[in-house]
Coordinates of C-alpha atoms in Angstrom, one line a residue:
M32 CA 97.9 -35.4 122.7
K33 CA 94.5 -37.1 122.9
E34 CA 91.8 -34.7 123.9
V35 CA 90.8 -35.1 127.6
I36 CA 87.2 -34.6 128.6
A37 CA 85.3 -35.6 131.7
R38 CA 81.7 -34.9 132.7
C39 CA 79.8 -35.3 135.9
P40 CA 76.0 -34.9 136.6
A41 CA 74.0 -32.7 138.9
R42 CA 71.8 -34.4 141.5
I43 CA 68.4 -33.9 143.0
S44 CA 68.0 -35.1 146.6
L45 CA 64.7 -36.8 147.2
G46 CA 65.1 -37.7 150.8
N47 CA 67.9 -37.1 153.4
G48 CA 68.4 -39.4 156.4
G49 CA 71.7 -37.9 157.3
D50 CA 75.0 -37.6 155.3
T51 CA 77.0 -35.2 157.5
D52 CA 79.3 -36.4 160.3
Y53 CA 77.5 -34.5 163.0
Y54 CA 74.2 -36.2 162.2
I55 CA 75.7 -39.7 161.6
K56 CA 77.4 -39.4 165.0
E57 CA 74.0 -38.9 166.7
I58 CA 72.1 -41.7 164.9
G59 CA 74.8 -44.2 164.1
W60 CA 74.3 -44.3 160.4
G61 CA 72.6 -42.2 157.8
C62 CA 71.2 -42.4 154.3
I63 CA 70.3 -40.4 151.2
I64 CA 68.2 -41.1 148.2
N65 CA 68.9 -39.0 145.1
V66 CA 68.8 -38.9 141.4
T67 CA 71.4 -37.8 138.8
L68 CA 70.2 -36.0 135.8
S69 CA 71.4 -36.3 132.2
T70 CA 70.0 -32.8 131.6
L71 CA 72.3 -31.0 134.1
S72 CA 76.1 -31.5 134.1
T73 CA 79.5 -30.0 134.2
E74 CA 82.2 -30.9 131.7
C75 CA 85.9 -30.3 132.0
K76 CA 88.1 -30.3 128.9
I77 CA 91.9 -30.0 129.0
I78 CA 93.5 -28.0 126.1
D79 CA 97.2 -28.3 125.5
N80 CA 98.1 -24.7 124.5
G81 CA 100.9 -24.0 127.0
E82 CA 98.8 -21.6 129.0
R83 CA 97.6 -22.4 132.5
A84 CA 94.2 -20.8 132.4
I85 CA 90.5 -21.5 133.3
I86 CA 87.8 -20.8 130.7
Y87 CA 84.4 -21.0 132.4
R88 CA 81.3 -21.3 130.1
D89 CA 78.0 -21.0 131.9
S90 CA 75.0 -22.0 129.8
H91 CA 72.6 -21.0 132.5
T92 CA 73.7 -17.3 132.4
N93 CA 75.1 -17.3 128.9
T94 CA 78.5 -16.0 130.2
V95 CA 82.1 -16.8 129.5
E96 CA 85.0 -16.0 131.9
K97 CA 88.7 -16.5 131.4
N98 CA 91.3 -16.4 134.2
I99 CA 95.0 -16.9 133.9
L100 CA 96.3 -18.9 136.9
Q101 CA 99.5 -17.0 137.8
N102 CA 99.9 -19.2 140.8
L103 CA 98.0 -21.8 142.9
R104 CA 97.9 -19.9 146.1
L105 CA 94.4 -19.9 147.8
D106 CA 93.1 -16.4 148.1
G107 CA 89.4 -16.8 149.0
S108 CA 88.3 -16.4 145.3
K109 CA 85.9 -18.7 143.5
Q110 CA 89.0 -20.1 141.7
D111 CA 90.1 -21.7 145.0
L112 CA 88.4 -25.1 144.3
I113 CA 90.2 -25.3 141.0
K114 CA 93.5 -24.2 142.4
A115 CA 93.4 -26.6 145.3
T116 CA 92.5 -29.5 143.0
I117 CA 95.3 -28.8 140.6
S118 CA 97.8 -28.2 143.4
Y119 CA 96.8 -31.5 145.1
L120 CA 96.8 -33.7 142.0
H121 CA 99.0 -32.0 139.3
P122 CA 101.0 -29.1 140.7
Y123 CA 103.2 -28.7 137.5
F124 CA 100.1 -28.7 135.3
N125 CA 100.5 -26.0 132.6
K126 CA 97.5 -26.3 130.3
T127 CA 94.1 -24.7 129.9
I128 CA 91.0 -26.2 131.5
E129 CA 87.7 -25.3 129.7
I130 CA 84.7 -25.8 132.0
H131 CA 81.2 -25.9 130.6
T132 CA 78.2 -26.1 132.9
N133 CA 74.5 -25.6 132.7
I134 CA 74.0 -26.1 136.5
P135 CA 72.7 -22.9 138.1
R136 CA 74.9 -21.6 140.8
E137 CA 73.6 -21.8 144.4
S138 CA 70.8 -24.0 143.2
G139 CA 71.0 -27.0 145.5
F140 CA 72.0 -29.4 142.8
G141 CA 75.5 -30.2 144.0
G142 CA 77.1 -28.1 141.3
S143 CA 80.4 -27.4 143.0
S144 CA 81.0 -31.1 143.6
A145 CA 80.1 -32.0 140.1
L146 CA 82.7 -29.5 139.0
N147 CA 85.3 -30.8 141.4
V148 CA 84.8 -34.5 140.5
A149 CA 84.9 -33.7 136.8
L150 CA 88.1 -31.8 137.3
V151 CA 89.7 -34.5 139.4
L152 CA 88.7 -37.1 136.7
A153 CA 90.1 -34.9 133.9
L154 CA 93.4 -34.3 135.6
L155 CA 93.8 -38.0 136.4
K156 CA 93.0 -39.0 132.9
E157 CA 95.5 -36.4 131.6
K158 CA 98.2 -38.1 133.8
E159 CA 96.9 -41.5 132.6
E160 CA 96.0 -42.4 136.2
L161 CA 92.3 -43.2 135.7
T162 CA 90.8 -44.5 138.9
N163 CA 87.5 -46.0 140.0
P164 CA 84.4 -44.0 141.2
E165 CA 85.0 -44.8 144.9
E166 CA 88.6 -43.4 144.9
L167 CA 87.4 -40.5 142.7
A168 CA 84.8 -39.5 145.3
R169 CA 87.3 -39.8 148.2
I170 CA 89.8 -37.5 146.4
A171 CA 87.1 -34.9 145.7
Y172 CA 85.8 -35.2 149.3
H173 CA 89.3 -34.7 150.7
I174 CA 89.9 -31.5 148.6
E175 CA 86.5 -29.9 149.5
R176 CA 86.1 -31.0 153.1
K177 CA 89.6 -31.3 154.4
I178 CA 91.8 -28.9 152.3
L179 CA 89.2 -26.1 151.7
Q180 CA 87.2 -26.8 154.9
I181 CA 83.9 -26.5 153.0
E182 CA 81.1 -27.7 155.3
G183 CA 78.9 -30.5 154.0
G184 CA 78.2 -34.2 153.8
Y185 CA 79.2 -37.1 151.7
Q186 CA 76.4 -37.4 149.1
D187 CA 77.6 -34.8 146.5
Q188 CA 81.0 -36.3 145.8
W189 CA 79.8 -39.9 145.7
T190 CA 76.8 -39.0 143.6
A191 CA 78.9 -37.2 141.0
A192 CA 81.4 -40.0 140.9
Y193 CA 79.0 -42.9 140.6
G194 CA 76.1 -41.3 138.7
R195 CA 73.8 -43.8 137.0
G196 CA 70.4 -42.4 138.0
I197 CA 68.6 -43.1 141.3
N198 CA 70.6 -44.4 144.2
L199 CA 70.2 -45.0 147.9
M200 CA 73.4 -44.2 149.7
I201 CA 74.2 -45.4 153.2
F202 CA 76.8 -43.6 155.4
K203 CA 78.4 -45.4 158.3
N204 CA 81.9 -45.3 159.9
K205 CA 83.0 -42.8 157.2
K206 CA 82.2 -45.4 154.5
V207 CA 79.7 -45.0 151.7
E208 CA 77.6 -47.8 150.2
V209 CA 75.9 -46.9 146.9
I210 CA 72.8 -49.0 146.1
P211 CA 70.9 -48.5 142.8
V212 CA 67.2 -48.1 143.2
K213 CA 65.6 -50.8 141.0
M214 CA 62.7 -49.2 139.1
T215 CA 60.9 -50.6 136.1
P216 CA 61.3 -48.8 132.8
E217 CA 57.6 -47.8 133.0
G218 CA 58.1 -46.5 136.5
V219 CA 61.1 -44.4 135.4
R220 CA 59.2 -42.9 132.5
K221 CA 56.2 -42.0 134.8
L222 CA 58.6 -40.4 137.3
E223 CA 60.1 -38.3 134.5
E224 CA 56.7 -37.3 133.0
N225 CA 55.3 -36.2 136.3
S226 CA 58.4 -34.5 137.8
L227 CA 58.7 -30.7 137.7
L228 CA 62.0 -28.9 138.5
V229 CA 61.9 -25.1 138.8
Y230 CA 64.7 -22.7 139.6
F231 CA 63.6 -19.5 141.4
S232 CA 66.7 -17.8 142.9
P233 CA 70.2 -18.3 144.2
R234 CA 70.6 -19.2 147.8
T235 CA 70.5 -16.1 150.1
K236 CA 72.6 -18.0 152.7
S237 CA 75.7 -20.0 152.1
G238 CA 75.8 -23.7 152.7
K239 CA 78.4 -23.0 155.4
E240 CA 76.0 -20.9 157.3
I241 CA 73.3 -23.5 157.1
H242 CA 75.5 -26.4 158.1
R243 CA 77.0 -24.5 161.0
D244 CA 73.5 -23.6 162.3
Q245 CA 72.4 -27.3 162.0
E246 CA 75.5 -28.5 163.8
K247 CA 74.9 -25.9 166.6
K248 CA 71.3 -27.2 167.0
V249 CA 72.6 -30.7 167.3
Q250 CA 74.9 -29.6 170.2
E251 CA 72.0 -27.6 171.9
N252 CA 69.2 -30.1 171.4
A253 CA 70.8 -33.5 170.8
E254 CA 67.8 -35.7 171.7
E255 CA 65.3 -33.7 169.7
I256 CA 67.5 -33.6 166.6
K257 CA 68.2 -37.3 167.0
G258 CA 64.5 -38.1 166.9
I259 CA 64.0 -35.9 163.8
M260 CA 66.9 -37.5 162.0
I261 CA 65.8 -41.1 162.8
E262 CA 62.3 -40.2 161.4
K263 CA 64.0 -38.7 158.3
R264 CA 66.1 -41.9 157.9
E265 CA 63.0 -44.1 158.1
N266 CA 61.2 -41.8 155.6
T267 CA 64.1 -42.0 153.1
Q268 CA 63.9 -45.8 153.1
K269 CA 60.1 -45.6 152.5
I270 CA 60.9 -43.4 149.4
K271 CA 63.1 -46.2 148.0
E272 CA 60.3 -48.7 148.6
A273 CA 57.7 -46.5 147.0
L274 CA 59.8 -45.9 143.9
E275 CA 60.6 -49.6 143.5
T276 CA 57.0 -50.6 143.7
N277 CA 55.7 -47.6 141.5
Q278 CA 53.6 -46.2 144.5
F279 CA 54.0 -42.6 143.4
E280 CA 51.3 -41.1 145.7
I281 CA 53.2 -42.6 148.7
F282 CA 56.4 -41.3 147.2
A283 CA 54.9 -37.8 147.1
Q284 CA 53.7 -38.0 150.7
C285 CA 57.2 -39.0 151.7
L286 CA 58.6 -36.0 149.8
N287 CA 56.3 -33.7 151.9
K288 CA 57.2 -35.3 155.1
D289 CA 61.0 -35.0 154.4
W290 CA 60.6 -31.3 153.7
E291 CA 58.5 -30.7 156.8
L292 CA 61.1 -32.4 159.0
K293 CA 64.0 -30.6 157.2
Q294 CA 62.6 -27.2 158.2
K295 CA 62.9 -28.2 161.9
L296 CA 66.7 -28.7 161.6
S297 CA 67.7 -25.0 161.1
G298 CA 66.2 -21.6 161.4
K299 CA 68.2 -20.5 158.3
I300 CA 66.3 -22.8 155.9
A301 CA 64.2 -19.9 154.6
I302 CA 61.4 -21.0 152.2
R303 CA 59.1 -19.5 149.7
D304 CA 55.7 -20.7 151.0
E305 CA 53.8 -19.3 148.1
I306 CA 55.7 -21.5 145.6
Y307 CA 55.0 -24.7 147.5
N308 CA 51.4 -23.8 148.3
I309 CA 50.5 -22.8 144.7
A310 CA 52.1 -25.9 143.3
I311 CA 50.0 -28.1 145.7
E312 CA 46.8 -26.2 144.9
N313 CA 47.3 -26.7 141.2
G314 CA 48.1 -30.4 141.1
A315 CA 51.4 -31.2 142.7
L316 CA 51.1 -34.1 145.1
G317 CA 54.4 -33.4 146.9
G318 CA 57.6 -31.5 146.7
R319 CA 60.7 -30.2 148.5
L320 CA 63.3 -27.5 148.2
C321 CA 66.6 -28.7 146.7
G322 CA 69.9 -28.5 148.6
A323 CA 70.6 -27.0 152.0
G324 CA 67.8 -24.4 151.7
S325 CA 67.4 -20.7 151.6
G326 CA 66.8 -20.5 147.9
G327 CA 67.7 -22.5 144.8
A328 CA 65.2 -24.8 143.1
Y329 CA 62.1 -26.7 144.0
Y330 CA 61.3 -30.3 142.9
F331 CA 57.6 -31.4 142.6
Y332 CA 55.9 -34.6 141.8
C333 CA 52.6 -33.9 140.0
K334 CA 49.3 -35.7 139.4
D335 CA 49.0 -37.4 136.0
G336 CA 48.5 -34.7 133.4
A337 CA 48.8 -31.8 135.9
K338 CA 52.4 -30.7 135.4
E339 CA 51.7 -28.0 132.8
Q340 CA 49.0 -26.5 135.0
V341 CA 51.4 -26.4 138.0
L342 CA 54.1 -24.9 135.8
K343 CA 51.8 -22.2 134.5
A344 CA 50.7 -21.3 138.0
L345 CA 54.3 -20.9 139.2
Q346 CA 55.5 -18.8 136.3
P347 CA 55.3 -15.4 138.2
F348 CA 57.6 -16.8 140.9
I349 CA 60.3 -18.7 139.0
Q350 CA 63.2 -17.9 136.6
K351 CA 62.9 -21.1 134.5
E352 CA 61.9 -24.7 134.3
I353 CA 64.7 -27.2 134.2
L354 CA 64.3 -30.3 132.2
F355 CA 64.1 -33.4 134.3
K356 CA 65.6 -36.5 132.6
I357 CA 67.0 -39.3 134.7
Q358 CA 70.5 -40.5 133.9
R359 CA 70.6 -44.1 132.8
A360 CA 73.4 -46.4 134.1
D361 CA 74.8 -47.2 130.6
E362 CA 74.8 -43.5 129.7
Y363 CA 76.9 -42.7 132.7
G364 CA 79.4 -45.5 131.8
N365 CA 80.0 -43.7 128.5
W366 CA 80.5 -40.4 130.3
Y367 CA 83.0 -41.9 132.7
R368 CA 85.1 -43.5 129.9
T369 CA 85.1 -40.5 127.5

């Protein structure tokens, strides 16, 4: 049988104007702007050896785990996402899935959805039922949000399924519109050169805790949260405009504003003030914590030539720098067709 491989990218959220149902309900429609990276991804390979097993290779921690899937019953383990996906799409599947990732766990890069979308794509390809990115995202969303009841929004599944670099996503009436951000090649190169991505620790609170706290705040302070989210939505659109016109100082200011507003949405979004403050003091123009909060990674946009100075100043507080290379549209096409 032909070898089956599928890969999907991690993402960095640059601005969030609402991608969860509880925010969209309040403000009518929401939006996100994010970027997929060619330097962070998850790959799923199907091996026909007559053994239903999962081999998980984590390049971030340099570890390898193997689990035999005796059954597909959900038991609260970290294998539940894989079990639910196999059960939903291919219940009589009896082969080995080798998963290889370099996305740090609990980092805020959408790693679980990158895994799920890659697995859905691999299983569909194995059945010769290859679909389009929209349907791929909807299947993955159904598995995570409906079957497993994992709290969260829409961006991760659609980002992993569509890829292709920087996108604005608009969410309205449970529909997702994916709009590529049109930057010049010079602008993309400058964004890459001045962007710094650093991982400092796994999240101390689960995404479930943070999302439940945010939803509770919407119920308790609807008008206040609505105002914040409308401001975040407008700011996200300004980020798109700044990137498309190569106005990177304005882009950095919008990053800061998005992060300031995000912290008002939940008391569980714990931060490392010293990381942010030291970065700004040493040449970063703007930045934000990746993901839901409470740990993970920071993204910073730095002044021309200042990135190394910022990185050096942050060394005592971080585990590692993560290379920031934006995925190109043609590159993702090759990933999707592999």
